[in-house]
Short mmCIF file of C-alpha atoms and ligand atoms in Angstrom, two decimals:
data_model
loop_
_atom_site.label_atom_id
_atom_site.label_comp_id
_atom_site.label_asym_id
_atom_site.label_seq_id
_atom_site.Cartn_x
_atom_site.Cartn_y
_atom_site.Cartn_z
CA MET R 17 -29.19 10.39 -21.85
CA GLN R 18 -28.79 11.85 -25.30
CA GLN R 19 -26.70 9.73 -27.59
CA ASN R 20 -24.41 11.52 -29.92
CA SER R 21 -24.38 9.28 -32.93
CA SER R 22 -21.51 11.10 -34.62
CA SER R 23 -19.09 10.56 -31.72
CA GLU R 24 -16.70 7.65 -31.33
CA PRO R 25 -17.53 4.86 -28.93
CA ILE R 26 -16.22 5.44 -25.39
CA VAL R 27 -14.61 2.01 -25.37
CA SER R 28 -13.76 -0.11 -28.35
CA LEU R 29 -11.86 -3.37 -28.59
CA ARG R 30 -10.89 -4.68 -31.98
CA ASN R 31 -9.52 -8.17 -32.40
CA VAL R 32 -7.80 -8.16 -29.01
CA ARG R 33 -5.53 -11.08 -28.19
CA LYS R 34 -3.96 -11.87 -24.88
CA SER R 35 -2.18 -14.95 -23.57
CA PHE R 36 -0.71 -15.81 -20.21
CA GLY R 37 2.17 -18.01 -21.26
CA PRO R 38 0.72 -20.81 -23.35
CA LEU R 39 -2.82 -20.07 -22.18
CA VAL R 40 -4.79 -18.05 -24.74
CA VAL R 41 -7.25 -16.01 -22.68
CA LEU R 42 -8.51 -13.47 -25.23
CA ASP R 43 -8.69 -14.86 -28.73
CA GLY R 44 -9.68 -11.97 -30.95
CA VAL R 45 -12.20 -10.10 -28.82
CA SER R 46 -14.12 -7.18 -30.33
CA PHE R 47 -16.88 -5.04 -28.86
CA ALA R 48 -17.69 -1.37 -28.42
CA VAL R 49 -19.49 0.68 -25.82
CA GLU R 50 -21.25 3.88 -26.83
CA ARG R 51 -21.66 6.89 -24.59
CA GLY R 52 -24.31 6.26 -21.95
CA GLU R 53 -24.48 2.58 -22.72
CA VAL R 54 -24.38 -0.25 -20.19
CA LEU R 55 -22.60 -3.36 -21.38
CA ALA R 56 -22.69 -6.58 -19.39
CA LEU R 57 -19.90 -9.11 -19.86
CA ILE R 58 -21.08 -12.57 -18.98
CA GLY R 59 -19.70 -16.06 -19.35
CA ARG R 60 -18.34 -19.05 -17.50
CA SER R 61 -15.53 -18.84 -15.03
CA GLY R 62 -12.25 -18.58 -16.88
CA SER R 63 -13.79 -17.36 -20.13
CA GLY R 64 -11.70 -14.17 -19.99
CA LYS R 65 -14.21 -11.59 -18.71
CA SER R 66 -11.96 -10.08 -16.04
CA THR R 67 -9.00 -10.08 -18.38
CA ALA R 68 -10.99 -8.21 -21.04
CA LEU R 69 -12.11 -5.65 -18.46
CA ARG R 70 -8.60 -5.22 -17.07
CA CYS R 71 -7.23 -4.64 -20.57
CA ILE R 72 -9.54 -1.63 -20.92
CA ASP R 73 -7.83 0.09 -17.96
CA ARG R 74 -4.46 -1.36 -18.96
CA PHE R 75 -4.02 -3.54 -15.94
CA GLU R 76 -3.09 -6.10 -18.56
CA LYS R 77 -1.18 -5.37 -21.74
CA VAL R 78 -2.64 -6.90 -24.85
CA ASP R 79 -0.55 -8.96 -27.26
CA ASP R 80 -2.36 -7.84 -30.36
CA GLY R 81 -5.36 -5.85 -31.49
CA GLU R 82 -6.58 -2.35 -30.80
CA ILE R 83 -8.19 -0.82 -27.74
CA VAL R 84 -9.41 2.76 -27.77
CA VAL R 85 -10.83 4.22 -24.56
CA CYS R 86 -12.00 7.84 -24.50
CA GLY R 87 -9.59 8.57 -27.31
CA HIS R 88 -6.61 6.88 -25.63
CA ARG R 89 -4.88 4.18 -27.63
CA VAL R 90 -4.58 1.73 -24.75
CA ASP R 91 -2.81 -0.94 -26.82
CA ARG R 92 0.10 1.39 -27.54
CA PRO R 93 3.11 1.31 -25.21
CA ASP R 94 3.21 5.11 -25.03
CA VAL R 95 -0.35 5.46 -23.71
CA ASP R 96 -0.68 8.19 -21.06
CA LEU R 97 -1.72 5.96 -18.14
CA ARG R 98 -2.43 8.84 -15.83
CA ALA R 99 -4.79 10.47 -18.33
CA LEU R 100 -6.44 7.14 -19.20
CA ARG R 101 -7.12 6.30 -15.57
CA GLN R 102 -8.62 9.69 -14.90
CA ASP R 103 -11.18 8.92 -17.58
CA VAL R 104 -11.84 5.36 -16.43
CA GLY R 105 -13.15 4.32 -13.03
CA ILE R 106 -12.72 0.72 -11.94
CA VAL R 107 -14.31 -1.13 -9.03
CA PHE R 108 -13.16 -4.58 -7.97
CA GLN R 109 -14.83 -7.50 -6.26
CA SER R 110 -12.74 -6.98 -3.14
CA TYR R 111 -13.55 -3.24 -2.62
CA ASN R 112 -9.89 -2.40 -1.83
CA LEU R 113 -10.63 0.64 0.29
CA PHE R 114 -7.48 1.99 1.92
CA PRO R 115 -7.76 0.68 5.49
CA HIS R 116 -5.74 3.42 7.19
CA LEU R 117 -7.83 6.25 5.75
CA THR R 118 -11.35 7.34 6.65
CA ILE R 119 -14.01 7.06 3.97
CA GLU R 120 -13.68 10.79 3.38
CA GLN R 121 -9.89 10.51 3.01
CA ASN R 122 -10.31 7.49 0.72
CA ILE R 123 -12.46 9.64 -1.54
CA THR R 124 -10.54 12.93 -1.43
CA LEU R 125 -7.08 11.41 -1.90
CA ALA R 126 -7.10 11.02 -5.68
CA PRO R 127 -8.90 14.29 -6.55
CA CYS R 128 -6.38 16.17 -4.39
CA ALA R 129 -3.24 14.21 -5.34
CA VAL R 130 -3.98 13.66 -9.03
CA LYS R 131 -6.11 16.64 -10.03
CA GLY R 132 -4.71 19.10 -7.52
CA MET R 133 -8.16 19.85 -6.16
CA ALA R 134 -8.32 22.05 -3.06
CA THR R 135 -9.09 20.16 0.17
CA ALA R 136 -12.30 22.03 0.88
CA GLU R 137 -13.61 21.39 -2.60
CA ALA R 138 -12.64 17.72 -2.40
CA LYS R 139 -14.50 17.38 0.90
CA ASP R 140 -17.64 18.84 -0.66
CA LEU R 141 -17.24 16.38 -3.49
CA ALA R 142 -16.80 13.48 -1.04
CA ARG R 143 -20.06 14.41 0.62
CA LYS R 144 -21.79 14.62 -2.74
CA VAL R 145 -20.68 11.21 -4.00
CA LEU R 146 -21.45 9.60 -0.64
CA VAL R 147 -24.98 10.96 -0.84
CA GLN R 148 -25.16 9.41 -4.28
CA VAL R 149 -24.43 5.96 -2.82
CA GLY R 150 -26.46 6.56 0.34
CA LEU R 151 -23.55 6.61 2.78
CA GLU R 152 -23.29 10.24 3.85
CA GLU R 153 -23.34 9.27 7.53
CA LYS R 154 -20.15 7.21 7.09
CA LEU R 155 -17.94 10.13 6.05
CA HIS R 156 -15.65 9.82 9.06
CA ALA R 157 -15.79 6.06 9.56
CA TYR R 158 -12.91 3.74 8.76
CA PRO R 159 -13.47 0.98 6.14
CA GLU R 160 -13.39 -1.82 8.72
CA GLN R 161 -16.36 -0.20 10.48
CA LEU R 162 -18.52 -0.72 7.38
CA SER R 163 -20.38 -3.78 6.13
CA GLY R 164 -19.26 -5.36 2.87
CA GLY R 165 -22.07 -3.72 0.94
CA GLN R 166 -21.25 -0.35 2.46
CA GLN R 167 -17.57 -0.79 1.66
CA GLN R 168 -18.40 -1.60 -1.94
CA ARG R 169 -20.65 1.47 -2.20
CA ALA R 170 -17.87 3.59 -0.70
CA ALA R 171 -15.48 2.16 -3.30
CA ILE R 172 -17.93 3.16 -6.03
CA ALA R 173 -18.16 6.64 -4.52
CA ARG R 174 -14.36 6.88 -4.45
CA SER R 175 -14.27 6.08 -8.14
CA LEU R 176 -17.07 8.53 -8.95
CA ALA R 177 -15.17 11.34 -7.25
CA MET R 178 -12.68 11.26 -10.11
CA GLN R 179 -15.59 12.01 -12.46
CA PRO R 180 -14.76 9.22 -14.89
CA LYS R 181 -16.27 9.03 -18.35
CA VAL R 182 -16.73 5.28 -18.06
CA MET R 183 -17.00 2.91 -15.10
CA LEU R 184 -15.77 -0.68 -15.06
CA PHE R 185 -17.20 -3.14 -12.54
CA ASP R 186 -15.73 -6.60 -12.02
CA GLU R 187 -18.19 -8.80 -10.17
CA VAL R 188 -18.66 -6.15 -7.55
CA THR R 189 -21.32 -8.11 -5.70
CA SER R 190 -19.79 -11.59 -5.72
CA ALA R 191 -18.44 -11.27 -2.20
CA LEU R 192 -21.78 -10.10 -0.79
CA ASP R 193 -24.87 -11.87 0.49
CA PRO R 194 -28.15 -11.23 -1.38
CA GLU R 195 -29.33 -8.38 0.84
CA LEU R 196 -26.07 -6.44 0.52
CA THR R 197 -25.93 -7.29 -3.18
CA ALA R 198 -29.28 -5.59 -3.66
CA GLU R 199 -28.12 -2.33 -2.08
CA VAL R 200 -25.03 -2.20 -4.31
CA LEU R 201 -27.02 -3.06 -7.44
CA LYS R 202 -29.43 -0.26 -6.61
CA VAL R 203 -26.55 2.21 -6.66
CA ILE R 204 -25.36 0.90 -10.03
CA GLU R 205 -28.90 1.08 -11.38
CA GLN R 206 -29.10 4.72 -10.36
CA LEU R 207 -25.77 5.39 -12.08
CA ALA R 208 -27.11 3.82 -15.25
CA ALA R 209 -30.25 5.93 -15.01
CA ASP R 210 -28.04 9.03 -14.68
CA GLY R 211 -26.42 8.13 -18.00
CA MET R 212 -23.07 6.74 -16.84
CA THR R 213 -21.30 4.61 -19.41
CA MET R 214 -20.53 1.25 -17.84
CA VAL R 215 -18.93 -2.10 -18.56
CA MET R 216 -19.76 -4.69 -15.97
CA VAL R 217 -18.70 -8.25 -15.47
CA THR R 218 -21.53 -9.90 -13.60
CA HIS R 219 -23.00 -13.22 -12.59
CA GLU R 220 -26.30 -11.56 -11.70
CA MET R 221 -28.20 -12.47 -14.84
CA GLY R 222 -31.47 -10.99 -13.66
CA PHE R 223 -29.72 -7.73 -13.00
CA ALA R 224 -27.89 -7.80 -16.33
CA LYS R 225 -31.19 -8.37 -18.10
CA GLY R 226 -32.78 -5.42 -16.35
CA ILE R 227 -30.00 -2.90 -16.73
CA ALA R 228 -27.79 -3.80 -19.70
CA ASP R 229 -28.27 -2.21 -23.10
CA ARG R 230 -26.09 -4.92 -24.52
CA ILE R 231 -24.84 -8.32 -23.48
CA VAL R 232 -21.50 -9.79 -24.47
CA PHE R 233 -21.35 -13.50 -23.81
CA MET R 234 -17.76 -14.71 -23.69
CA HIS R 235 -16.79 -18.30 -24.26
CA ARG R 236 -13.24 -19.63 -24.53
CA GLY R 237 -11.72 -16.20 -25.02
CA LYS R 238 -14.10 -15.18 -27.78
CA VAL R 239 -17.25 -13.09 -27.98
CA HIS R 240 -19.53 -16.01 -28.61
CA GLU R 241 -22.83 -14.20 -28.76
CA THR R 242 -23.79 -10.57 -28.38
CA GLY R 243 -26.95 -8.54 -28.62
CA PRO R 244 -29.60 -6.74 -26.57
CA ALA R 245 -30.64 -8.05 -23.14
CA SER R 246 -33.31 -10.14 -24.86
CA ILE R 247 -30.65 -12.67 -25.95
CA LEU R 248 -30.68 -13.91 -22.37
CA THR R 249 -34.24 -15.09 -22.75
CA SER R 250 -33.93 -16.22 -26.35
CA PRO R 251 -30.31 -17.22 -26.93
CA THR R 252 -29.28 -18.45 -30.36
CA THR R 253 -26.08 -20.38 -29.62
CA PRO R 254 -26.20 -23.66 -27.72
CA GLU R 255 -23.46 -22.41 -25.35
CA LEU R 256 -25.44 -19.38 -24.20
CA THR R 257 -28.58 -21.49 -24.03
CA GLN R 258 -26.76 -23.85 -21.73
CA PHE R 259 -25.20 -21.00 -19.74
CA VAL R 260 -28.50 -19.25 -19.02
CA GLY R 261 -30.21 -22.58 -18.53
CA THR R 262 -27.90 -23.81 -15.78
CA GLY R 263 -29.51 -21.72 -13.08
CA ASN R 264 -27.52 -18.62 -13.96
CA LEU R 265 -30.69 -16.76 -14.88
CA LYS R 266 -32.20 -16.05 -11.52
CA SER R 267 -34.72 -13.45 -10.31
CA MET W 29 33.98 -14.52 51.34
CA SER W 30 31.57 -11.67 51.43
CA LEU W 31 30.30 -9.37 48.78
CA GLN W 32 30.98 -5.77 49.63
CA LEU W 33 29.23 -3.23 47.52
CA ASP W 34 29.99 0.45 47.80
CA PHE W 35 27.48 2.30 45.66
CA PRO W 36 27.96 5.81 47.12
CA ALA W 37 31.57 5.88 45.91
CA VAL W 38 30.36 5.29 42.39
CA LEU W 39 27.10 7.21 42.55
CA GLU W 40 28.87 10.44 43.37
CA ARG W 41 29.94 10.39 39.74
CA TRP W 42 26.30 10.72 38.69
CA PRO W 43 26.88 13.77 36.44
CA SER W 44 29.14 11.62 34.26
CA PHE W 45 26.62 8.79 34.18
CA LEU W 46 23.91 11.24 33.22
CA ALA W 47 26.01 12.78 30.47
CA GLY W 48 26.80 9.31 29.12
CA ALA W 49 23.15 8.26 29.18
CA VAL W 50 22.12 11.43 27.37
CA LEU W 51 24.78 10.88 24.72
CA THR W 52 23.66 7.28 24.24
CA LEU W 53 20.10 8.48 23.75
CA GLU W 54 21.28 11.11 21.27
CA LEU W 55 23.25 8.54 19.31
CA ALA W 56 20.22 6.27 19.22
CA ALA W 57 17.87 9.10 18.22
CA PHE W 58 20.03 10.27 15.31
CA ALA W 59 20.73 6.76 14.07
CA THR W 60 17.08 5.77 14.39
CA VAL W 61 15.79 8.68 12.32
CA LEU W 62 18.52 8.48 9.69
CA GLY W 63 18.51 4.67 9.66
CA ALA W 64 14.73 4.58 9.22
CA LEU W 65 15.09 6.84 6.17
CA LEU W 66 18.03 4.92 4.73
CA GLY W 67 16.41 1.55 5.37
CA THR W 68 13.09 2.59 3.82
CA LEU W 69 14.87 3.86 0.72
CA ALA W 70 16.86 0.62 0.52
CA ALA W 71 13.65 -1.39 0.85
CA VAL W 72 12.04 0.63 -1.95
CA GLY W 73 15.24 0.21 -3.96
CA ARG W 74 15.15 -3.55 -3.60
CA GLY W 75 11.63 -3.55 -4.97
CA THR W 76 12.35 -1.50 -8.10
CA HIS W 77 12.57 -2.99 -11.56
CA ASN W 78 15.99 -1.39 -12.04
CA SER W 79 18.24 -4.37 -11.38
CA LEU W 80 21.28 -2.16 -10.77
CA ILE W 81 19.57 -0.31 -7.91
CA ALA W 82 17.93 -3.47 -6.59
CA GLY W 83 21.28 -5.30 -6.67
CA ALA W 84 23.13 -2.48 -4.92
CA CYS W 85 20.51 -2.39 -2.17
CA LYS W 86 20.72 -6.15 -1.75
CA ILE W 87 24.51 -6.08 -1.46
CA TYR W 88 24.31 -3.30 1.12
CA VAL W 89 21.74 -5.14 3.23
CA GLU W 90 23.50 -8.50 3.08
CA THR W 91 26.96 -7.10 3.76
CA ILE W 92 25.85 -5.25 6.84
CA ARG W 93 23.76 -8.08 8.20
CA ASN W 94 26.69 -10.46 7.92
CA THR W 95 29.43 -8.42 9.55
CA PRO W 96 29.85 -7.39 13.21
CA LEU W 97 28.85 -3.90 14.24
CA LEU W 98 32.22 -3.26 15.82
CA VAL W 99 34.00 -4.02 12.56
CA GLN W 100 31.63 -1.69 10.73
CA ILE W 101 32.39 1.05 13.23
CA PHE W 102 36.13 0.58 12.77
CA LEU W 103 35.71 0.58 9.00
CA VAL W 104 33.94 3.93 9.11
CA TYR W 105 36.35 5.29 11.71
CA PHE W 106 39.57 4.29 9.96
CA GLY W 107 38.11 4.63 6.52
CA LEU W 108 37.27 8.29 7.01
CA ALA W 109 40.62 8.86 8.71
CA SER W 110 42.58 7.33 5.84
CA LEU W 111 40.73 9.64 3.45
CA GLY W 112 42.14 12.47 5.52
CA LEU W 113 38.70 13.37 6.84
CA LYS W 114 38.42 14.30 10.48
CA PHE W 115 35.12 13.82 12.21
CA SER W 116 34.17 13.72 15.84
CA ALA W 117 33.71 10.32 17.45
CA PHE W 118 30.01 11.18 17.73
CA THR W 119 29.65 11.75 13.99
CA VAL W 120 31.50 8.55 13.20
CA ALA W 121 29.34 6.62 15.67
CA VAL W 122 26.09 8.03 14.23
CA THR W 123 27.25 7.24 10.69
CA ALA W 124 28.17 3.65 11.50
CA LEU W 125 25.03 3.02 13.55
CA THR W 126 22.88 4.51 10.77
CA ILE W 127 24.43 2.28 8.15
CA ASN W 128 23.98 -0.70 10.46
CA VAL W 129 20.38 -0.18 11.49
CA GLY W 130 19.46 0.92 7.95
CA ALA W 131 20.16 -2.61 6.69
CA TYR W 132 17.96 -4.23 9.33
CA THR W 133 15.25 -1.62 8.75
CA ALA W 134 15.37 -2.39 5.03
CA GLU W 135 14.62 -6.06 5.66
CA ILE W 136 11.79 -5.28 8.06
CA MET W 137 10.27 -2.64 5.76
CA ARG W 138 10.49 -5.03 2.82
CA ALA W 139 8.37 -7.49 4.75
CA GLY W 140 5.96 -4.64 5.46
CA PHE W 141 5.76 -3.65 1.79
CA GLU W 142 5.14 -7.25 0.80
CA ALA W 143 2.28 -7.50 3.27
CA ILE W 144 0.30 -4.82 1.42
CA PRO W 145 -2.36 -6.61 -0.65
CA ARG W 146 -1.88 -6.29 -4.41
CA GLY W 147 -5.48 -5.09 -4.68
CA GLN W 148 -4.70 -1.96 -2.64
CA ILE W 149 -2.05 -0.97 -5.15
CA GLU W 150 -4.27 -1.74 -8.13
CA ALA W 151 -7.06 0.35 -6.64
CA ALA W 152 -4.62 3.23 -6.26
CA GLU W 153 -3.34 2.76 -9.81
CA GLY W 154 -6.92 2.75 -11.02
CA LEU W 155 -7.35 6.16 -9.38
CA ALA W 156 -4.43 7.47 -11.48
CA LEU W 157 -2.05 7.89 -8.54
CA SER W 158 1.62 7.85 -9.55
CA ARG W 159 4.15 5.27 -8.32
CA LEU W 160 5.57 7.74 -5.81
CA GLN W 161 2.13 8.83 -4.59
CA ILE W 162 1.17 5.20 -4.10
CA TYR W 163 4.24 4.56 -1.94
CA TRP W 164 3.64 7.71 0.04
CA HIS W 165 -0.14 7.60 0.54
CA ILE W 166 -1.06 3.92 0.28
CA ILE W 167 1.90 1.69 1.10
CA LEU W 168 4.16 3.43 3.59
CA LEU W 169 1.98 3.91 6.63
CA PRO W 170 0.15 0.55 6.52
CA ALA W 171 3.52 -1.16 5.94
CA VAL W 172 5.06 0.57 8.95
CA GLU W 173 1.96 -0.30 10.95
CA LYS W 174 2.30 -3.98 10.07
CA VAL W 175 5.93 -4.17 11.20
CA TYR W 176 5.88 -1.54 13.94
CA PRO W 177 6.73 -3.90 16.84
CA ALA W 178 9.65 -5.46 14.93
CA LEU W 179 10.85 -2.07 13.78
CA THR W 180 10.80 -0.44 17.20
CA SER W 181 12.51 -3.45 18.82
CA GLN W 182 15.25 -3.07 16.25
CA PHE W 183 15.78 0.56 17.24
CA VAL W 184 15.91 -0.33 20.93
CA LEU W 185 18.46 -3.03 20.10
CA LEU W 186 20.45 -0.42 18.23
CA MET W 187 20.54 1.78 21.32
CA LEU W 188 21.88 -1.15 23.37
CA ALA W 189 24.38 -2.08 20.66
CA SER W 190 25.65 1.50 20.59
CA SER W 191 27.66 0.56 23.68
CA VAL W 192 30.38 -0.74 21.37
CA CYS W 193 30.94 2.86 20.28
CA SER W 194 32.95 3.13 23.51
CA GLN W 195 35.69 1.48 21.42
CA ILE W 196 36.19 4.64 19.39
CA SER W 197 35.94 6.75 22.56
CA ALA W 198 32.55 8.24 21.89
CA GLU W 199 31.64 9.39 25.39
CA GLU W 200 28.45 7.35 25.64
CA LEU W 201 27.22 5.43 28.65
CA THR W 202 29.51 2.41 28.41
CA ALA W 203 32.59 4.53 27.75
CA VAL W 204 31.74 6.60 30.80
CA ALA W 205 31.36 3.42 32.83
CA ASN W 206 34.73 2.07 31.69
CA TYR W 207 36.30 5.30 32.75
CA ILE W 208 34.58 5.42 36.16
CA GLN W 209 35.34 1.82 37.09
CA SER W 210 39.02 2.23 36.29
CA ASP W 211 39.00 5.36 38.37
CA THR W 212 37.11 4.02 41.40
CA TYR W 213 38.06 0.31 41.22
CA ARG W 214 34.34 -0.38 41.75
CA ALA W 215 33.66 -2.27 38.53
CA PHE W 216 30.71 -4.38 39.68
CA GLU W 217 28.82 -1.44 41.17
CA THR W 218 29.53 0.66 38.11
CA TYR W 219 28.14 -1.89 35.68
CA ILE W 220 25.12 -2.59 37.86
CA ILE W 221 24.29 1.11 37.67
CA VAL W 222 24.97 1.14 33.93
CA ALA W 223 22.69 -1.87 33.42
CA VAL W 224 19.90 -0.14 35.30
CA LEU W 225 20.44 2.99 33.20
CA TYR W 226 20.22 0.98 29.97
CA VAL W 227 16.96 -0.54 31.17
CA ILE W 228 15.63 2.94 31.83
CA LEU W 229 16.76 4.14 28.40
CA SER W 230 15.01 1.16 26.80
CA LEU W 231 11.82 1.99 28.64
CA VAL W 232 12.10 5.63 27.59
CA MET W 233 12.47 4.60 23.96
CA ARG W 234 9.60 2.13 24.12
CA ALA W 235 7.38 4.79 25.67
CA GLY W 236 8.41 7.17 22.90
CA PHE W 237 7.53 4.64 20.21
CA TRP W 238 4.21 3.92 21.87
CA GLY W 239 3.39 7.64 21.77
CA LEU W 240 4.56 7.92 18.18
CA GLY W 241 2.33 4.98 17.28
CA LEU W 242 -0.69 6.88 18.62
CA VAL W 243 0.15 9.77 16.32
CA LEU W 244 1.00 7.67 13.27
CA PHE W 245 -1.95 5.28 13.44
CA PRO W 246 -5.05 7.28 14.37
CA ARG W 247 -7.31 4.46 13.21
CA ARG W 248 -5.92 2.19 15.94
CA ARG W 249 -6.56 4.89 18.49
CA ARG W 250 -10.10 5.41 17.22
CA LEU W 251 -11.00 1.74 17.03
CA GLY W 252 -9.02 0.70 20.09
CA THR W 253 -7.04 -2.04 18.34
CA PRO W 254 -3.64 -2.51 19.94
CA LEU W 255 -0.55 -2.83 17.79
N1 ATP U 311 -2.19 -12.94 -14.27
C1 ATP U 311 -2.49 -14.15 -14.77
N2 ATP U 311 -1.53 -15.06 -15.00
C2 ATP U 311 -1.83 -16.27 -15.52
N3 ATP U 311 -3.07 -16.69 -15.84
C3 ATP U 311 -4.08 -15.82 -15.64
C4 ATP U 311 -3.85 -14.51 -15.09
N4 ATP U 311 -5.04 -13.88 -15.01
C5 ATP U 311 -5.96 -14.74 -15.48
N5 ATP U 311 -5.40 -15.90 -15.86
C6 ATP U 311 -6.09 -17.04 -16.45
O1 ATP U 311 -6.83 -16.58 -17.54
C7 ATP U 311 -8.07 -17.24 -17.66
C8 ATP U 311 -9.18 -16.21 -17.72
O2 ATP U 311 -9.24 -15.50 -16.51
P1 ATP U 311 -10.28 -14.37 -16.19
O3 ATP U 311 -10.00 -13.90 -14.83
O4 ATP U 311 -10.28 -13.38 -17.27
O5 ATP U 311 -11.64 -15.20 -16.23
P2 ATP U 311 -13.08 -14.73 -15.82
O6 ATP U 311 -13.95 -14.92 -17.00
O7 ATP U 311 -13.06 -13.38 -15.21
O8 ATP U 311 -13.48 -15.81 -14.74
P3 ATP U 311 -14.25 -15.64 -13.34
O9 ATP U 311 -15.70 -15.66 -13.68
O10 ATP U 311 -13.87 -16.87 -12.59
O11 ATP U 311 -13.82 -14.40 -12.71
C9 ATP U 311 -8.17 -18.15 -16.45
O12 ATP U 311 -7.86 -19.45 -16.86
C10 ATP U 311 -7.13 -17.64 -15.51
O13 ATP U 311 -6.59 -18.67 -14.75
MG1 MG U 312 -13.26 -12.64 -13.21
#
């Protein structure tokens, strides 16, 4: 993927603060993601990774600071949510496929309802994105007929069908056993190879090391250490040293 | 003392019974469709952030659920009359029954809405669907599916409760029965026949809802999971 050095980052957070009541969850978080870059958010449970990710797609409103995503000022109250969410794809740990719709209907719904795409065109697109995640034979299945790994891949395909400029993943493999995890990670790897810009919260340190262009290690609501994937093998702060040393760095 | 039953004397009035049964079914059908719409809107209204709308919906639901149907029917009947508006007994009955069943539907649908996992809605929001689109495409059908047995029982109950519409001389099944028994002096026979007819109407409605369920929930049909 060609990087256009003159362009703005796809995602940028500057000094973002967010509290839930008295609990400060994001305490001045800053990082940026360039086009085509893969950023892995890592850190202990409760360090604010999910919250940071959710702020990018405005599932949480920030208290202070600036978030710009594909040109949208996400921190502003007048942000065009519909436009923002067409540019951003998000995939959750719990897949959240719509149970009453077939995989094809799950995928075609948003392109048809949001973008006004014709049904025939949307069906072609559904086939295309399902091929991308290796699930073309499940077009007419219902979610409950799929394994967890297959459901997660279908959820990724559903997101891809909106042709987002950036994809957010929040521990998308945490609910899966190792074998199913591998098949989902393979799909994400392929996406990265195709040049998709991605921000992923992950506990799979081996995977993060292999795929991420940059690591953001969060600790107590702050970006505690950041750098290329090599920081996982030679961390500088004692916290990251401890984090990668406590069995988190597998594979 | 012996029980003497003379069914033929009553059964020869079968065209009246039939007409009454048909009218009861019509009342139930209209009130079910309109009440389902009203109740769903009220359930959505109770879930909005607009406290005025939410409050109005709550007052409606609670008022109706805490007053007798017969009183509601009289209120509509005499209320419209005192406004100088003249409607047929059928229209008044449908209106009152709709308002009544709408409140119960609202409570049932609210439970259905609340049973939709938050993650489903977030996933839909993440796909840029609007509030309305989310209700329509993501929430409505699964919510109805979750409460379908409770919902359909409520509509069958409504059909049975419509017998009190005889009080405003809507010519439904019970009104017809009152008329026939006073005419033939065969009260017991008349009400036995009416009871059987109500059972049949209930079965007809339940069969209808079963068929509707097959259409509404194709996944259940495909996967063979009963409601
Ligand atoms: N909606 C909320 N209301 C109140 N507190 C919240 C809310 N969401 C998150 N928190 C709290 O904020 C803190 C950070 O949560 P967050 O989900 O961002 O952590 P995380 O780094 O993703 O952790 P994990 O690895 O366990 O997913 C936690 O203490 C959590 O309990
Ligand atoms: Mg999390």
